[in-house]
Every structure is written in structure tokens, then in C-alpha cells.
Coordinates of C-alpha atoms in Angstrom, one line a residue:
M177 CA 43.1 16.4 4.0
N178 CA 42.7 16.6 0.2
N179 CA 39.4 17.9 -1.0
D180 CA 40.2 17.8 -4.9
N181 CA 38.0 14.7 -5.3
M182 CA 34.8 16.5 -3.7
F183 CA 32.9 19.6 -3.2
W184 CA 30.6 21.3 -0.4
N185 CA 27.0 21.5 -1.7
G186 CA 25.9 23.6 1.5
G187 CA 24.4 20.5 3.3
S188 CA 27.0 17.6 2.6
W189 CA 30.2 16.7 0.8
V190 CA 29.7 15.2 -2.9
T191 CA 32.0 13.4 -4.9
K192 CA 32.9 15.1 -8.1
E193 CA 32.7 13.5 -11.3
K194 CA 36.1 11.7 -12.2
E195 CA 36.3 13.3 -15.6
E196 CA 34.6 16.0 -17.6
R197 CA 32.1 14.8 -20.4
P198 CA 30.9 16.6 -23.3
Q199 CA 27.5 15.3 -22.8
R200 CA 26.1 13.8 -19.4
A201 CA 24.4 10.6 -19.8
K202 CA 21.1 10.2 -18.0
I203 CA 20.9 8.0 -15.0
I204 CA 17.8 5.7 -15.3
D205 CA 16.9 3.1 -12.5
A206 CA 15.5 0.1 -14.2
H207 CA 13.6 -1.0 -11.3
Y208 CA 11.7 1.5 -9.1
H209 CA 8.4 1.8 -7.5
I210 CA 5.6 4.3 -6.6
F211 CA 2.3 3.1 -5.5
P212 CA -0.9 4.4 -3.7
K213 CA -1.7 2.8 -0.4
L214 CA -0.9 -0.8 -0.2
G215 CA -3.8 -3.0 -0.3
S216 CA -6.1 0.0 -1.5
Q217 CA -6.1 -1.1 -4.9
K218 CA -9.2 -2.4 -6.5
E219 CA -7.9 -2.7 -10.3
G220 CA -6.0 -6.0 -10.9
I221 CA -6.7 -9.3 -8.9
D222 CA -9.2 -9.7 -6.2
P223 CA -7.9 -7.7 -3.0
A224 CA -8.4 -10.8 -0.9
L225 CA -6.2 -12.8 -3.2
R226 CA -3.4 -10.0 -3.3
T227 CA -3.1 -10.1 0.3
R228 CA -2.6 -14.0 0.1
F229 CA -0.3 -13.2 -2.6
W230 CA 1.7 -10.8 -0.2
Q231 CA 2.0 -14.0 2.2
Y232 CA 3.0 -16.3 -0.2
H233 CA 5.7 -13.5 -1.4
S234 CA 6.9 -13.3 2.1
R235 CA 7.1 -17.1 2.8
E236 CA 10.8 -17.2 3.6
F237 CA 11.0 -13.9 5.7
N238 CA 12.2 -14.4 9.4
N239 CA 12.5 -10.6 10.5
W240 CA 9.9 -10.5 13.1
W241 CA 9.3 -8.4 16.3
R242 CA 6.9 -9.4 19.0
V243 CA 4.4 -6.7 19.5
D244 CA 4.0 -6.8 23.1
T245 CA 7.5 -7.1 24.1
G246 CA 9.4 -5.5 21.1
E247 CA 11.6 -8.9 21.2
K248 CA 13.2 -9.8 17.8
V249 CA 12.2 -13.3 16.8
D250 CA 14.0 -15.1 14.0
Q251 CA 11.4 -17.5 12.9
Q252 CA 10.1 -18.2 9.5
F253 CA 6.3 -18.1 10.5
L254 CA 5.2 -18.1 7.0
E255 CA 7.0 -20.8 5.6
F256 CA 5.2 -24.2 4.3
K257 CA 6.4 -27.2 2.9
S258 CA 4.2 -27.3 -0.5
N259 CA 3.6 -25.0 -3.3
N260 CA -0.3 -24.7 -2.8
M261 CA -1.5 -21.5 -1.2
A262 CA -4.3 -23.4 0.6
D263 CA -1.3 -24.8 2.9
M264 CA -0.2 -21.6 3.9
P265 CA -0.3 -20.8 7.8
N266 CA -3.6 -19.3 9.0
V267 CA -2.1 -16.3 10.8
N268 CA -4.4 -13.5 9.8
F269 CA -1.7 -11.8 7.7
R270 CA -2.4 -8.1 6.9
L271 CA -0.7 -5.0 5.9
I272 CA -0.5 -2.2 8.4
D273 CA 1.3 1.2 8.5
Y274 CA 4.9 2.2 8.2
G275 CA 5.8 -0.5 6.0
K276 CA 4.9 -3.4 8.1
A277 CA 3.0 -6.7 7.9
R278 CA 1.2 -8.2 11.1
I279 CA 0.4 -11.7 11.9
T280 CA -1.2 -13.3 15.0
I281 CA 0.0 -16.6 16.5
D282 CA -1.7 -18.1 19.5
K283 CA -3.3 -14.7 20.3
I284 CA 0.2 -13.0 19.9
D285 CA 0.8 -10.2 17.4
Y286 CA 4.1 -10.2 15.4
D287 CA 5.4 -7.4 12.9
M288 CA 7.6 -7.8 9.9
Q289 CA 9.3 -4.8 8.4
F290 CA 9.0 -5.8 4.9
Y291 CA 9.5 -2.0 3.4
T292 CA 11.3 1.0 4.6
P293 CA 9.8 2.4 8.0
N294 CA 9.1 5.9 6.7
L295 CA 6.4 4.4 4.4
I296 CA 4.0 6.5 6.0
N297 CA 0.4 5.1 5.4
N298 CA 2.0 2.6 3.3
E299 CA 2.2 4.6 0.2
L300 CA 4.8 6.1 -1.9
H301 CA 3.6 8.9 -4.4
P302 CA 5.7 10.3 -7.5
E303 CA 6.4 13.4 -5.5
R304 CA 8.5 11.6 -3.1
G305 CA 10.0 9.2 -5.6
I306 CA 11.2 12.3 -7.5
G307 CA 12.6 13.6 -4.5
E308 CA 14.6 10.7 -3.7
M309 CA 15.8 10.5 -7.4
N310 CA 16.8 14.1 -7.6
L311 CA 19.1 13.7 -4.3
A312 CA 20.9 10.7 -5.9
G313 CA 21.1 12.1 -9.4
V314 CA 18.8 9.7 -10.9
D315 CA 16.7 11.1 -14.0
I316 CA 14.3 8.4 -14.6
G317 CA 12.6 5.5 -12.6
I318 CA 11.1 2.5 -14.7
L319 CA 8.3 1.2 -12.7
Q320 CA 8.0 -2.2 -12.3
A321 CA 4.4 -3.7 -12.0
D322 CA 4.2 -6.9 -9.7
H323 CA 0.6 -7.9 -8.8
V324 CA 1.3 -7.4 -5.0
Y325 CA 0.9 -3.7 -5.7
G326 CA -2.2 -4.2 -7.9
D327 CA -2.7 -2.9 -11.4
L328 CA -1.4 0.4 -11.4
A329 CA -1.8 1.2 -15.3
N330 CA -3.8 4.2 -14.3
F331 CA -1.5 5.3 -11.5
Y332 CA 1.5 5.0 -13.6
G333 CA -0.3 7.2 -16.7
K334 CA -1.0 9.8 -14.2
A335 CA 2.3 9.8 -12.9
M336 CA 3.9 10.2 -16.3
R337 CA 1.7 12.9 -17.3
D338 CA 2.1 15.0 -14.2
Y339 CA 5.9 14.4 -14.3
P340 CA 6.9 14.1 -18.0
D341 CA 10.4 12.2 -18.6
R342 CA 10.8 11.1 -14.9
F343 CA 8.9 7.8 -15.2
I344 CA 8.6 5.0 -17.4
G345 CA 5.7 2.7 -16.4
L346 CA 5.1 -0.8 -17.5
A347 CA 1.9 -2.7 -17.5
Q348 CA 1.0 -6.3 -16.4
I349 CA -1.5 -8.9 -17.1
W350 CA -2.8 -11.9 -15.1
E351 CA -0.3 -14.4 -16.3
P352 CA -2.6 -17.5 -15.6
E353 CA -5.3 -16.0 -17.8
A354 CA -3.1 -14.3 -20.3
N355 CA -5.1 -15.7 -23.2
N356 CA -8.4 -14.0 -21.9
E357 CA -9.6 -11.4 -24.5
V358 CA -10.8 -8.9 -21.8
R359 CA -7.5 -9.2 -20.1
L360 CA -5.6 -8.5 -23.5
A361 CA -7.8 -5.7 -24.2
K362 CA -7.0 -4.1 -20.9
L363 CA -3.3 -4.7 -21.3
E364 CA -3.7 -2.8 -24.8
R365 CA -5.3 0.1 -23.3
S366 CA -2.6 0.3 -20.5
I367 CA -0.3 1.0 -23.1
V368 CA -2.1 2.9 -25.8
E369 CA -4.1 4.9 -23.5
Q370 CA -2.1 5.1 -20.4
C371 CA 1.2 5.1 -22.2
N372 CA 3.0 2.6 -20.3
K373 CA 5.8 1.5 -22.3
G374 CA 6.3 -2.3 -21.4
L375 CA 5.0 -5.6 -20.1
Y376 CA 6.0 -6.9 -16.8
F377 CA 5.7 -10.7 -16.7
S378 CA 5.9 -12.7 -13.6
V379 CA 6.0 -16.4 -13.2
E380 CA 5.0 -16.2 -9.8
P381 CA 1.1 -16.0 -10.3
L382 CA 1.7 -19.4 -12.5
A383 CA 2.9 -21.0 -9.1
V384 CA 0.3 -19.5 -7.1
M385 CA -2.5 -20.7 -9.2
E386 CA -0.8 -24.0 -9.9
K387 CA -1.1 -23.5 -13.3
D388 CA 1.9 -25.7 -14.5
V389 CA 2.5 -24.2 -18.3
S390 CA 5.6 -23.1 -20.2
L391 CA 6.6 -19.8 -21.3
T392 CA 6.4 -21.1 -24.9
D393 CA 2.9 -22.7 -24.3
P394 CA 0.4 -21.9 -27.1
M395 CA -1.8 -20.0 -24.5
F396 CA 0.5 -17.2 -24.4
D397 CA 0.8 -16.6 -28.2
P398 CA -1.8 -13.8 -28.4
L399 CA 0.1 -12.1 -25.5
W400 CA 3.3 -12.1 -27.6
E401 CA 1.5 -11.0 -30.6
L402 CA 0.1 -8.2 -29.1
T403 CA 3.5 -7.2 -27.3
R404 CA 5.0 -7.4 -30.8
K405 CA 2.0 -5.4 -32.2
L406 CA 2.6 -2.7 -29.7
K407 CA 6.6 -2.9 -29.9
V408 CA 7.2 -3.1 -25.9
P409 CA 9.8 -4.8 -24.2
V410 CA 9.1 -7.7 -21.6
F411 CA 10.4 -7.3 -18.1
W412 CA 10.9 -10.8 -16.9
F413 CA 10.3 -12.2 -13.3
L414 CA 11.6 -15.8 -13.1
D415 CA 11.3 -16.7 -9.8
D416 CA 8.2 -18.9 -8.9
R417 CA 9.2 -19.0 -5.2
T418 CA 8.6 -22.7 -5.0
I419 CA 10.0 -25.0 -2.4
N420 CA 12.0 -26.5 -5.5
R421 CA 13.3 -23.0 -6.2
S422 CA 16.6 -23.7 -8.0
D423 CA 15.3 -26.6 -10.2
M424 CA 12.3 -24.2 -11.4
Y425 CA 14.3 -21.5 -11.9
M426 CA 16.8 -23.3 -14.4
R427 CA 13.5 -24.6 -15.9
R428 CA 12.5 -21.1 -16.5
I429 CA 15.8 -20.2 -18.1
S430 CA 15.2 -23.1 -20.3
E431 CA 12.1 -22.2 -21.3
L432 CA 13.2 -18.5 -22.0
A433 CA 16.1 -19.7 -24.1
Q434 CA 13.2 -21.4 -26.4
W435 CA 11.1 -18.4 -26.1
V436 CA 13.9 -15.9 -27.4
K437 CA 14.2 -18.3 -30.3
K438 CA 10.6 -18.1 -31.3
H439 CA 10.5 -14.3 -30.6
P440 CA 13.9 -12.7 -31.5
D441 CA 12.3 -9.4 -32.5
I442 CA 10.9 -8.9 -28.8
N443 CA 13.4 -7.3 -26.5
C444 CA 13.3 -8.5 -23.2
V445 CA 15.0 -7.8 -19.5
I446 CA 15.5 -10.5 -16.9
T447 CA 14.9 -8.6 -13.8
H448 CA 15.8 -8.8 -10.1
G449 CA 19.5 -9.2 -10.8
L450 CA 19.1 -12.3 -12.9
V451 CA 19.4 -15.1 -10.3
P452 CA 17.1 -14.7 -7.3
A453 CA 18.9 -13.7 -4.3
A454 CA 17.9 -16.6 -2.4
I455 CA 19.5 -19.0 -4.7
I456 CA 22.5 -17.3 -5.9
H457 CA 25.0 -18.5 -3.5
E458 CA 23.9 -22.0 -4.3
I459 CA 24.0 -21.9 -8.1
G460 CA 25.7 -18.5 -9.0
I461 CA 25.0 -17.3 -12.4
P462 CA 24.7 -20.5 -14.3
D463 CA 26.2 -20.8 -18.0
E464 CA 22.7 -21.0 -19.2
V465 CA 21.9 -17.6 -18.1
V466 CA 24.9 -16.2 -19.6
E467 CA 23.9 -18.0 -22.9
V468 CA 20.5 -16.5 -23.0
L469 CA 22.0 -13.2 -22.2
C470 CA 24.2 -13.5 -25.3
N471 CA 21.2 -13.2 -27.5
P472 CA 20.7 -9.6 -29.2
S473 CA 17.2 -9.1 -27.5
V474 CA 18.2 -10.1 -24.0
F475 CA 19.1 -7.7 -21.1
A476 CA 19.8 -8.1 -17.5
E477 CA 18.9 -5.8 -14.5
I478 CA 21.9 -5.5 -12.2
L479 CA 20.9 -5.8 -8.5
F480 CA 23.7 -6.7 -6.4
P481 CA 22.9 -5.0 -3.2
A482 CA 20.1 -7.8 -2.6
K483 CA 22.7 -10.7 -2.6
F484 CA 25.7 -9.7 -0.7
P485 CA 25.6 -8.0 2.8
D486 CA 28.6 -5.6 2.9
Y487 CA 28.8 -2.4 1.0
P488 CA 30.4 -1.8 -1.6
Y489 CA 29.8 -5.5 -2.4
P490 CA 33.2 -6.6 -3.5
E491 CA 31.8 -10.0 -4.4
G492 CA 29.2 -8.3 -6.4
Q493 CA 31.8 -6.3 -8.1
K494 CA 33.7 -9.6 -9.1
M495 CA 30.2 -10.9 -10.3
L496 CA 29.4 -7.9 -12.5
K497 CA 33.0 -7.8 -13.8
Q498 CA 32.5 -11.5 -14.9
L499 CA 29.3 -10.6 -16.5
R500 CA 30.8 -7.6 -18.3
D501 CA 33.6 -10.0 -19.5
Q502 CA 31.1 -12.6 -20.6
V503 CA 28.4 -10.4 -22.5
G504 CA 29.4 -6.8 -22.4
A505 CA 28.5 -3.8 -20.3
N506 CA 25.9 -2.8 -23.3
K507 CA 23.6 -5.9 -21.9
L508 CA 23.3 -4.5 -18.3
M509 CA 20.9 -2.1 -16.5
W510 CA 21.2 -0.7 -13.0
G511 CA 18.1 -1.1 -10.9
S512 CA 17.6 -0.4 -7.0
D513 CA 14.1 -1.9 -6.2
S514 CA 13.5 1.4 -4.2
P515 CA 11.8 1.5 -1.7
F516 CA 12.0 -2.4 -1.0
G517 CA 15.9 -2.2 -1.1
L518 CA 16.2 0.6 1.2
T519 CA 14.7 -1.7 3.9
M520 CA 17.7 -3.9 4.4
W521 CA 20.1 -3.5 2.0
C522 CA 21.6 0.1 1.5
T523 CA 20.8 3.9 0.9
Y524 CA 19.4 4.6 -2.7
K525 CA 22.5 6.5 -3.3
Q526 CA 24.5 3.7 -2.3
S527 CA 22.9 1.4 -4.7
I528 CA 24.2 3.6 -7.4
D529 CA 27.6 4.6 -6.0
F530 CA 28.2 0.7 -5.7
I531 CA 28.7 1.3 -9.7
R532 CA 29.3 5.1 -10.2
I533 CA 32.2 5.6 -7.7
H534 CA 33.2 1.7 -7.2
C535 CA 33.6 -0.9 -9.8
D536 CA 36.8 0.4 -11.0
F537 CA 37.3 -2.2 -13.7
L538 CA 34.7 -0.4 -15.7
T539 CA 35.2 2.5 -17.9
T540 CA 33.5 5.6 -17.8
N541 CA 31.4 4.9 -20.9
E542 CA 30.7 1.2 -19.5
K543 CA 29.4 2.9 -16.2
E544 CA 27.2 5.3 -18.3
Q545 CA 26.0 2.2 -20.3
I546 CA 24.8 0.3 -17.1
L547 CA 23.6 3.3 -15.3
G548 CA 21.3 4.5 -18.1
V549 CA 22.1 4.5 -21.6
N550 CA 21.1 0.8 -22.1
S551 CA 17.9 1.4 -20.6
A552 CA 17.3 4.7 -22.5
N553 CA 18.1 2.8 -25.7
L554 CA 15.8 0.0 -24.9
F555 CA 13.0 2.5 -24.9
G556 CA 14.1 4.6 -27.7
I557 CA 14.6 7.6 -25.7
D558 CA 17.9 10.1 -26.0
P559 CA 20.3 8.5 -23.3
Y560 CA 22.3 12.0 -23.0
H561 CA 21.2 15.7 -21.4
P562 CA 21.1 18.5 -24.0
N563 CA 24.4 20.3 -23.8

């Protein structure tokens, strides 16, 4: 057996770098999570609304186990045929330990494994995240900030102070009230005082609260002015999770195209692998998405393990090659969505090695761009380790 391309590190065999580089580029995960106990946060939206938001967030899941028998049940217990949260099934949805949610139907309990089973006490502290990143060779995690976790600006700020240069936090605002002066002031404190470095903007709360507004609506103008003043990028989550999911996504892409024309000086990232996993096999990556990406200020998070079942994702590699050819590797940023991605997709290391070891159509420079250099440049940090 030829061992020239690997070495023994005392605990396992590790792949060697294919070529020596004068400087080692940092690896930056553009989609990472740390959080206190899920459901415990008082900051942000009302905790009762947040639990209902979790249920809305999970409406398509069909991974259930009957608690009393252990039987797997492939049924979408949470699905409903409208976009009104008032129509959600009344199943006493609640979060329990080890990354599970539980519901009760006709006095029978069912559990859903929506996060990795080793999520003890449903929390993921910075120390656990750093250990995971260290083992996989990741230098920095960009902390996305969905409302289901609560407002974690202070939690992220402390993590960045305790562990300098390991995390980049994103702040949030309650989008249905994004023109509220109190909420805008809180966002500014999240960035100025807690040193978060960007804004996470989700369209899902607009759907949840039945607020039918465009991304270019004047109600958001104070938010974009503040974003411009603070000189931070916007990370877009463009999936409303409505029953007309594809049509709504394409509407948001059209709105984003108009937004970019109005705000060409604000950098932004389309998160979660551009097109939601639920509809990628229906619509692919539409030309309209590629056109938006061709704007100098727009970037994309690459998240193909969510979209294809078999490692190392040959279909995902083909799609990545197409994107590289269309917009260039300098527009693409690798993200893992850890720890959610570790539940159903792959290991953390595999989410990187999909690009780092495979994707032979990418040059070494292109891999470095996607795996960290582009993210570093977005936030104005040195993309390389010192010699």
C-alpha cells in the first residue's frame, strides 16, 4: 500500500497537503452555530413565539420515532396547507434533550431528531465548537443568527472576547419590525458594543407574521442606512418556507436583484447554498440567481451536502463546477451549517473534504478562495497564517 499521500498522527491516518504552499490560507466556515440551551433565551422574540417558529421551521420534516415502541414513522405530522401559523397542527410541539423535538398526537408521543444526538442539554458552547473546528482544520466560524436560537448578540460577543480570532458573529433584527427605532438601536449596539461583524436577514419571519413586503420596501430603508453606516455585510436567508416555496423564492431573488441596484455599496451573501434544498431538484440554480451573483457585491455560501445524499456528492461537484465557470471561485464561500448538518448529511470533516480533497476541477488557489480566503476578504481580515 502506498502511504505517500497520508501520514499517521497518533490517532488516525491523515491526508497530506497535495503541495507545499508559501503561506497557509485560513479555513473559514461561513455557516457555523454555537448557542446556549435551545429555548432558554429571553433575548429576542417572545419565547412562546420562538417555539411556534421552531414548529413552522420544521413543517416538512418526516423523521419521527414513536416514543413508546421506538418505531420509525415517516409522516409529516407538522405540515399544514397554508402560510398562517394559526393553522399549524396543535401537537404540543416542544424541544427536549439530545437535539430532539417532541410532539403528542392522540396521547402518543413522537420524537424528531432535528439536531445531532450528542447535543447534550441542547446547547453548544464555544469550547465544543473550537474542538470540532480544530480537529477538522478550521480556523474561524462565522456565526449565523436565525431567530429560532434567540438573539445571541451578547453570547456571540462573549465568545469572540474569550476566543479571539475564532468566531465572527452576525447580529439580527426582527425583520417584521425592522424600522422600529428601538430594534435598530439594539442592532447598532450588537455591532458596536458586542463587536458582531454583520447582519443576518431572514425573510421567514415576514412569512410567519404575514407581512407581505418586498426587500426594497421603504420600511427597510433605515435598516440599510444603518448597515451602510456600520460598514457590515448582509447575510440573506431567502426561504420563506411557504407552500408556494419555489415561486416565493424566485420573487425574493427578483427583489434582491433590485436591492443590489439600490445598494451596490453593501456587500451581501446568499446563505444556505443559494437555492433551498427542498426545491433545488425542482428548479436547479436559475439564471436569475447567477445574474444576481455576477454583481461585484454579492457572494454565495456553498452548502451542497444538504442537497445531495451520497458523499462526495458528484452531483454537487458538477453544480459547483458550473457555478465556478459562471461566476468565478472568488464569489463562493464554503459553509457547513454545523451542528445541524451533522444530523443527516455528513461529518464535519467530510463537509470540508468534499472540496478540500475532491473537486479536482478546482485549482489549489480556487479551493483556498472557497474554503476561507473569500470569507476573510469579506470581513477585512488577513486570509493567510503568518509564516
